[in-house]
Amino acid sequence: MIKAERQQLLTKHIANKQSAQLKELSELLNVSEDTVRRDIKELADLGIIKAVRGGAIAHSPVPHHYRERENLQVTQKEIIAQKAVRFVEDGQVVFFDGGTSTLAVAAALRKDIQITVVTNSFPVVNILEDYPSAEVIFIGGRLNKKAFTTFGSETIDAIRTIKADISFLGICSIDLEYGITTRDYEDCIIKKNIVANAKRVIALSTINKVGTAEPFVVCSVNAIDVILTDDAIDEKTAALFEEQGVLIQ
Amino acid sequence: MIKAERQQLLTKHIANKQSAQLKELSELLNVSEDTVRRDIKELADLGIIKAVRGGAIAHSPVPHHYRERENLQVTQKEIIAQKAVRFVEDGQVVFFDGGTSTLAVAAALRKDIQITVVTNSFPVVNILEDYPSAEVIFIGGRLNKKAFTTFGSETIDAIRTIKADISFLGICSIDLEYGITTRDYEDCIIKKNIVANAKRVIALSTINKVGTAEPFVVCSVNAIDVILTDDAIDEKTAALFEEQGVLIQ
DNA sequence: ATTATTTTTGCATTAAATTGCAAGTATATG
DNA sequence: CATATACTTGCAATTTAATGCAAAAATAAT
């Protein structure tokens, strides 16, 4: 049996049984437990199943709570957030996109800030509940249970009626040639409308997302006003971004 | 059985039974009480269940910060909620007003229910995030940081565009003569529009709210289809309500 | 076809995690 | 206060994971 075939079988088995042990898989696939372990690791790296001690389990369909994922790259996001809050001034209308980067920015705002926040992200609202002087406008729509945001035509319509002073945009991928791109279609449409309706767009991107591209195009690089990253970008690339009229920090 | 599988089982068991003791879990999972204790600790650290002396209990479906007001009348609200869920059927569009009574109803829905929920209440969304088959439409607007709901003209506009099969209305005060009334003006406007746009209005009221009145009038009693209370109402009053075409339970 | 190169696989060794037990400590309950 | 119950801690036995290495298989190059 070829490796790919074996891994397909393994995946299917996990999908049916929800979980499986090394020994059981080793017997089923007629290979050593080491090989099963390696297969599991490969499939887990691709996000297809989840490797656990003793075997593998199916990926949980819905995350328990969005706070779980908040822990990824906390320090990098903190760096970006500190850069970002300097752009926010009292009296402004500020839009927060979904995602953990923008969430970190919201959490980094000083408690007494007097701004109007517009968002379609439930986690952002959770943070800002405790900010007495921040007026919060929530953009309604259909609930995305994975991202904890709203989406759909109502959301789009609402975004179009508000022209924010600053819009913080969480970035999936950004590239000089391809612009800003996302993996998710609905997310792309939302971001497109955010960009189109903001006076100033500030994109938040960890350095490893720079120079990558995804299927759905949000906008070209020159539609962005500022890009904030967690680390210094090499001078050559920085110059190329600045040629496009983008401030990169 | 591998650890991950065992912990999944434990989680499920707690979710069903709401609580469990060490011995019981030890027998169910065929491991020592020490191991159960360690599993509980791990799951508790992830926030999935809550460890207590002697075993574990389910996390309250309502997040902590919403719970301040929940202290009072939990059992009464549970009684109302159990009455309420019987009115909900798969395929319906159901509106949930803000407030703890309606929240209790949302929490009492069975996990696999297939309905479309419309609400302007953040706590309701928090509950329904874990309901895989429930489509959730959130009504946007300005954030009310005390009630954790949205309000304002956008909210009203959105409510007007949706005609729910059932609307659950949390009641401040209800009286045969004065009808349904509230203390808060904005809340009154919201409720007014909910009542005007629902096919069937189910009002939720603890018995002590019957026969009281507040400044702002939502609607007269005959605009309500059903009133659910936590205790039997005296027959004379009940008859008077039923004269107005209201089913009272 | 033959050789070289890469990939895959299984095994041995080492490192790490899990588990149950026991002794001591803390907490509840009458 | 006394007693029972539950919790903590350390430890040893067992299981599982990671790593390096060599043989086998597959693939590419000649």
mmCIF file with all atom_site columns, N, CA, C and O in Angstrom, chain B residues 135-153:
data_model
loop_
_atom_site.group_PDB
_atom_site.id
_atom_site.type_symbol
_atom_site.label_atom_id
_atom_site.label_alt_id
_atom_site.label_comp_id
_atom_site.label_asym_id
_atom_site.label_entity_id
_atom_site.label_seq_id
_atom_site.pdbx_PDB_ins_code
_atom_site.Cartn_x
_atom_site.Cartn_y
_atom_site.Cartn_z
_atom_site.occupancy
_atom_site.B_iso_or_equiv
_atom_site.pdbx_formal_charge
_atom_site.auth_seq_id
_atom_site.auth_comp_id
_atom_site.auth_asym_id
_atom_site.auth_atom_id
_atom_site.pdbx_PDB_model_num
ATOM 1  N N  . GLU B 1 135 ? -28.818 28.634 13.605 1.00 0.00 ? 135 GLU B N  1
ATOM 2  C CA . GLU B 1 135 ? -28.325 29.807 12.866 1.00 0.00 ? 135 GLU B CA 1
ATOM 3  C C  . GLU B 1 135 ? -28.622 31.022 13.733 1.00 0.00 ? 135 GLU B C  1
ATOM 4  O O  . GLU B 1 135 ? -29.728 31.162 14.258 1.00 0.00 ? 135 GLU B O  1
ATOM 5  N N  . VAL B 1 136 ? -27.644 31.871 13.915 1.00 0.00 ? 136 VAL B N  1
ATOM 6  C CA . VAL B 1 136 ? -27.846 33.034 14.772 1.00 0.00 ? 136 VAL B CA 1
ATOM 7  C C  . VAL B 1 136 ? -27.716 34.326 13.968 1.00 0.00 ? 136 VAL B C  1
ATOM 8  O O  . VAL B 1 136 ? -26.730 34.531 13.269 1.00 0.00 ? 136 VAL B O  1
ATOM 9  N N  . ILE B 1 137 ? -28.748 35.158 14.055 1.00 0.00 ? 137 ILE B N  1
ATOM 10 C CA . ILE B 1 137 ? -28.692 36.483 13.439 1.00 0.00 ? 137 ILE B CA 1
ATOM 11 C C  . ILE B 1 137 ? -28.627 37.495 14.568 1.00 0.00 ? 137 ILE B C  1
ATOM 12 O O  . ILE B 1 137 ? -29.520 37.537 15.420 1.00 0.00 ? 137 ILE B O  1
ATOM 13 N N  . PHE B 1 138 ? -27.578 38.283 14.588 1.00 0.00 ? 138 PHE B N  1
ATOM 14 C CA . PHE B 1 138 ? -27.462 39.266 15.652 1.00 0.00 ? 138 PHE B CA 1
ATOM 15 C C  . PHE B 1 138 ? -27.894 40.630 15.142 1.00 0.00 ? 138 PHE B C  1
ATOM 16 O O  . PHE B 1 138 ? -27.504 41.065 14.065 1.00 0.00 ? 138 PHE B O  1
ATOM 17 N N  . ILE B 1 139 ? -28.718 41.289 15.953 1.00 0.00 ? 139 ILE B N  1
ATOM 18 C CA . ILE B 1 139 ? -29.196 42.619 15.605 1.00 0.00 ? 139 ILE B CA 1
ATOM 19 C C  . ILE B 1 139 ? -28.210 43.649 16.135 1.00 0.00 ? 139 ILE B C  1
ATOM 20 O O  . ILE B 1 139 ? -28.015 43.757 17.344 1.00 0.00 ? 139 ILE B O  1
ATOM 21 N N  . GLY B 1 140 ? -27.583 44.386 15.245 1.00 0.00 ? 140 GLY B N  1
ATOM 22 C CA . GLY B 1 140 ? -26.570 45.353 15.658 1.00 0.00 ? 140 GLY B CA 1
ATOM 23 C C  . GLY B 1 140 ? -27.164 46.633 16.221 1.00 0.00 ? 140 GLY B C  1
ATOM 24 O O  . GLY B 1 140 ? -28.379 46.783 16.323 1.00 0.00 ? 140 GLY B O  1
ATOM 25 N N  . GLY B 1 141 ? -26.284 47.546 16.590 1.00 0.00 ? 141 GLY B N  1
ATOM 26 C CA . GLY B 1 141 ? -26.707 48.829 17.130 1.00 0.00 ? 141 GLY B CA 1
ATOM 27 C C  . GLY B 1 141 ? -25.760 49.307 18.194 1.00 0.00 ? 141 GLY B C  1
ATOM 28 O O  . GLY B 1 141 ? -24.639 48.813 18.281 1.00 0.00 ? 141 GLY B O  1
ATOM 29 N N  . ARG B 1 142 ? -26.201 50.271 19.001 1.00 0.00 ? 142 ARG B N  1
ATOM 30 C CA . ARG B 1 142 ? -25.339 50.787 20.068 1.00 0.00 ? 142 ARG B CA 1
ATOM 31 C C  . ARG B 1 142 ? -25.329 49.800 21.232 1.00 0.00 ? 142 ARG B C  1
ATOM 32 O O  . ARG B 1 142 ? -26.347 49.181 21.531 1.00 0.00 ? 142 ARG B O  1
ATOM 33 N N  . LEU B 1 143 ? -24.184 49.671 21.860 1.00 0.00 ? 143 LEU B N  1
ATOM 34 C CA . LEU B 1 143 ? -24.055 48.720 22.966 1.00 0.00 ? 143 LEU B CA 1
ATOM 35 C C  . LEU B 1 143 ? -24.573 49.315 24.270 1.00 0.00 ? 143 LEU B C  1
ATOM 36 O O  . LEU B 1 143 ? -24.134 50.383 24.692 1.00 0.00 ? 143 LEU B O  1
ATOM 37 N N  . ASN B 1 144 ? -25.503 48.615 24.887 1.00 0.00 ? 144 ASN B N  1
ATOM 38 C CA . ASN B 1 144 ? -25.939 48.937 26.242 1.00 0.00 ? 144 ASN B CA 1
ATOM 39 C C  . ASN B 1 144 ? -25.065 48.136 27.197 1.00 0.00 ? 144 ASN B C  1
ATOM 40 O O  . ASN B 1 144 ? -25.216 46.924 27.316 1.00 0.00 ? 144 ASN B O  1
ATOM 41 N N  . LYS B 1 145 ? -24.145 48.837 27.874 1.00 0.00 ? 145 LYS B N  1
ATOM 42 C CA . LYS B 1 145 ? -23.136 48.122 28.672 1.00 0.00 ? 145 LYS B CA 1
ATOM 43 C C  . LYS B 1 145 ? -23.702 47.556 29.961 1.00 0.00 ? 145 LYS B C  1
ATOM 44 O O  . LYS B 1 145 ? -23.042 46.785 30.643 1.00 0.00 ? 145 LYS B O  1
ATOM 45 N N  . LYS B 1 146 ? -24.907 47.955 30.321 1.00 0.00 ? 146 LYS B N  1
ATOM 46 C CA . LYS B 1 146 ? -25.502 47.377 31.533 1.00 0.00 ? 146 LYS B CA 1
ATOM 47 C C  . LYS B 1 146 ? -26.287 46.106 31.223 1.00 0.00 ? 146 LYS B C  1
ATOM 48 O O  . LYS B 1 146 ? -26.176 45.114 31.920 1.00 0.00 ? 146 LYS B O  1
ATOM 49 N N  . ALA B 1 147 ? -27.071 46.176 30.158 1.00 0.00 ? 147 ALA B N  1
ATOM 50 C CA . ALA B 1 147 ? -27.925 45.022 29.848 1.00 0.00 ? 147 ALA B CA 1
ATOM 51 C C  . ALA B 1 147 ? -27.257 44.057 28.882 1.00 0.00 ? 147 ALA B C  1
ATOM 52 O O  . ALA B 1 147 ? -27.746 42.957 28.658 1.00 0.00 ? 147 ALA B O  1
ATOM 53 N N  . PHE B 1 148 ? -26.108 44.475 28.293 1.00 0.00 ? 148 PHE B N  1
ATOM 54 C CA . PHE B 1 148 ? -25.435 43.680 27.270 1.00 0.00 ? 148 PHE B CA 1
ATOM 55 C C  . PHE B 1 148 ? -26.352 43.385 26.090 1.00 0.00 ? 148 PHE B C  1
ATOM 56 O O  . PHE B 1 148 ? -26.496 42.244 25.658 1.00 0.00 ? 148 PHE B O  1
ATOM 57 N N  . THR B 1 149 ? -26.997 44.431 25.643 1.00 0.00 ? 149 THR B N  1
ATOM 58 C CA . THR B 1 149 ? -27.832 44.333 24.448 1.00 0.00 ? 149 THR B CA 1
ATOM 59 C C  . THR B 1 149 ? -27.456 45.486 23.528 1.00 0.00 ? 149 THR B C  1
ATOM 60 O O  . THR B 1 149 ? -26.677 46.355 23.910 1.00 0.00 ? 149 THR B O  1
ATOM 61 N N  . THR B 1 150 ? -27.991 45.473 22.337 1.00 0.00 ? 150 THR B N  1
ATOM 62 C CA . THR B 1 150 ? -27.843 46.645 21.471 1.00 0.00 ? 150 THR B CA 1
ATOM 63 C C  . THR B 1 150 ? -29.161 47.411 21.453 1.00 0.00 ? 150 THR B C  1
ATOM 64 O O  . THR B 1 150 ? -30.224 46.844 21.697 1.00 0.00 ? 150 THR B O  1
ATOM 65 N N  . PHE B 1 151 ? -29.057 48.702 21.159 1.00 0.00 ? 151 PHE B N  1
ATOM 66 C CA . PHE B 1 151 ? -30.268 49.514 21.075 1.00 0.00 ? 151 PHE B CA 1
ATOM 67 C C  . PHE B 1 151 ? -30.039 50.642 20.079 1.00 0.00 ? 151 PHE B C  1
ATOM 68 O O  . PHE B 1 151 ? -28.965 50.756 19.496 1.00 0.00 ? 151 PHE B O  1
ATOM 69 N N  . GLY B 1 152 ? -31.052 51.454 19.889 1.00 0.00 ? 152 GLY B N  1
ATOM 70 C CA . GLY B 1 152 ? -30.934 52.585 18.979 1.00 0.00 ? 152 GLY B CA 1
ATOM 71 C C  . GLY B 1 152 ? -31.645 52.321 17.665 1.00 0.00 ? 152 GLY B C  1
ATOM 72 O O  . GLY B 1 152 ? -32.207 51.254 17.449 1.00 0.00 ? 152 GLY B O  1
ATOM 73 N N  . SER B 1 153 ? -31.571 53.301 16.784 1.00 0.00 ? 153 SER B N  1
ATOM 74 C CA . SER B 1 153 ? -32.389 53.241 15.569 1.00 0.00 ? 153 SER B CA 1
ATOM 75 C C  . SER B 1 153 ? -31.996 52.092 14.654 1.00 0.00 ? 153 SER B C  1
ATOM 76 O O  . SER B 1 153 ? -32.854 51.460 14.027 1.00 0.00 ? 153 SER B O  1
#
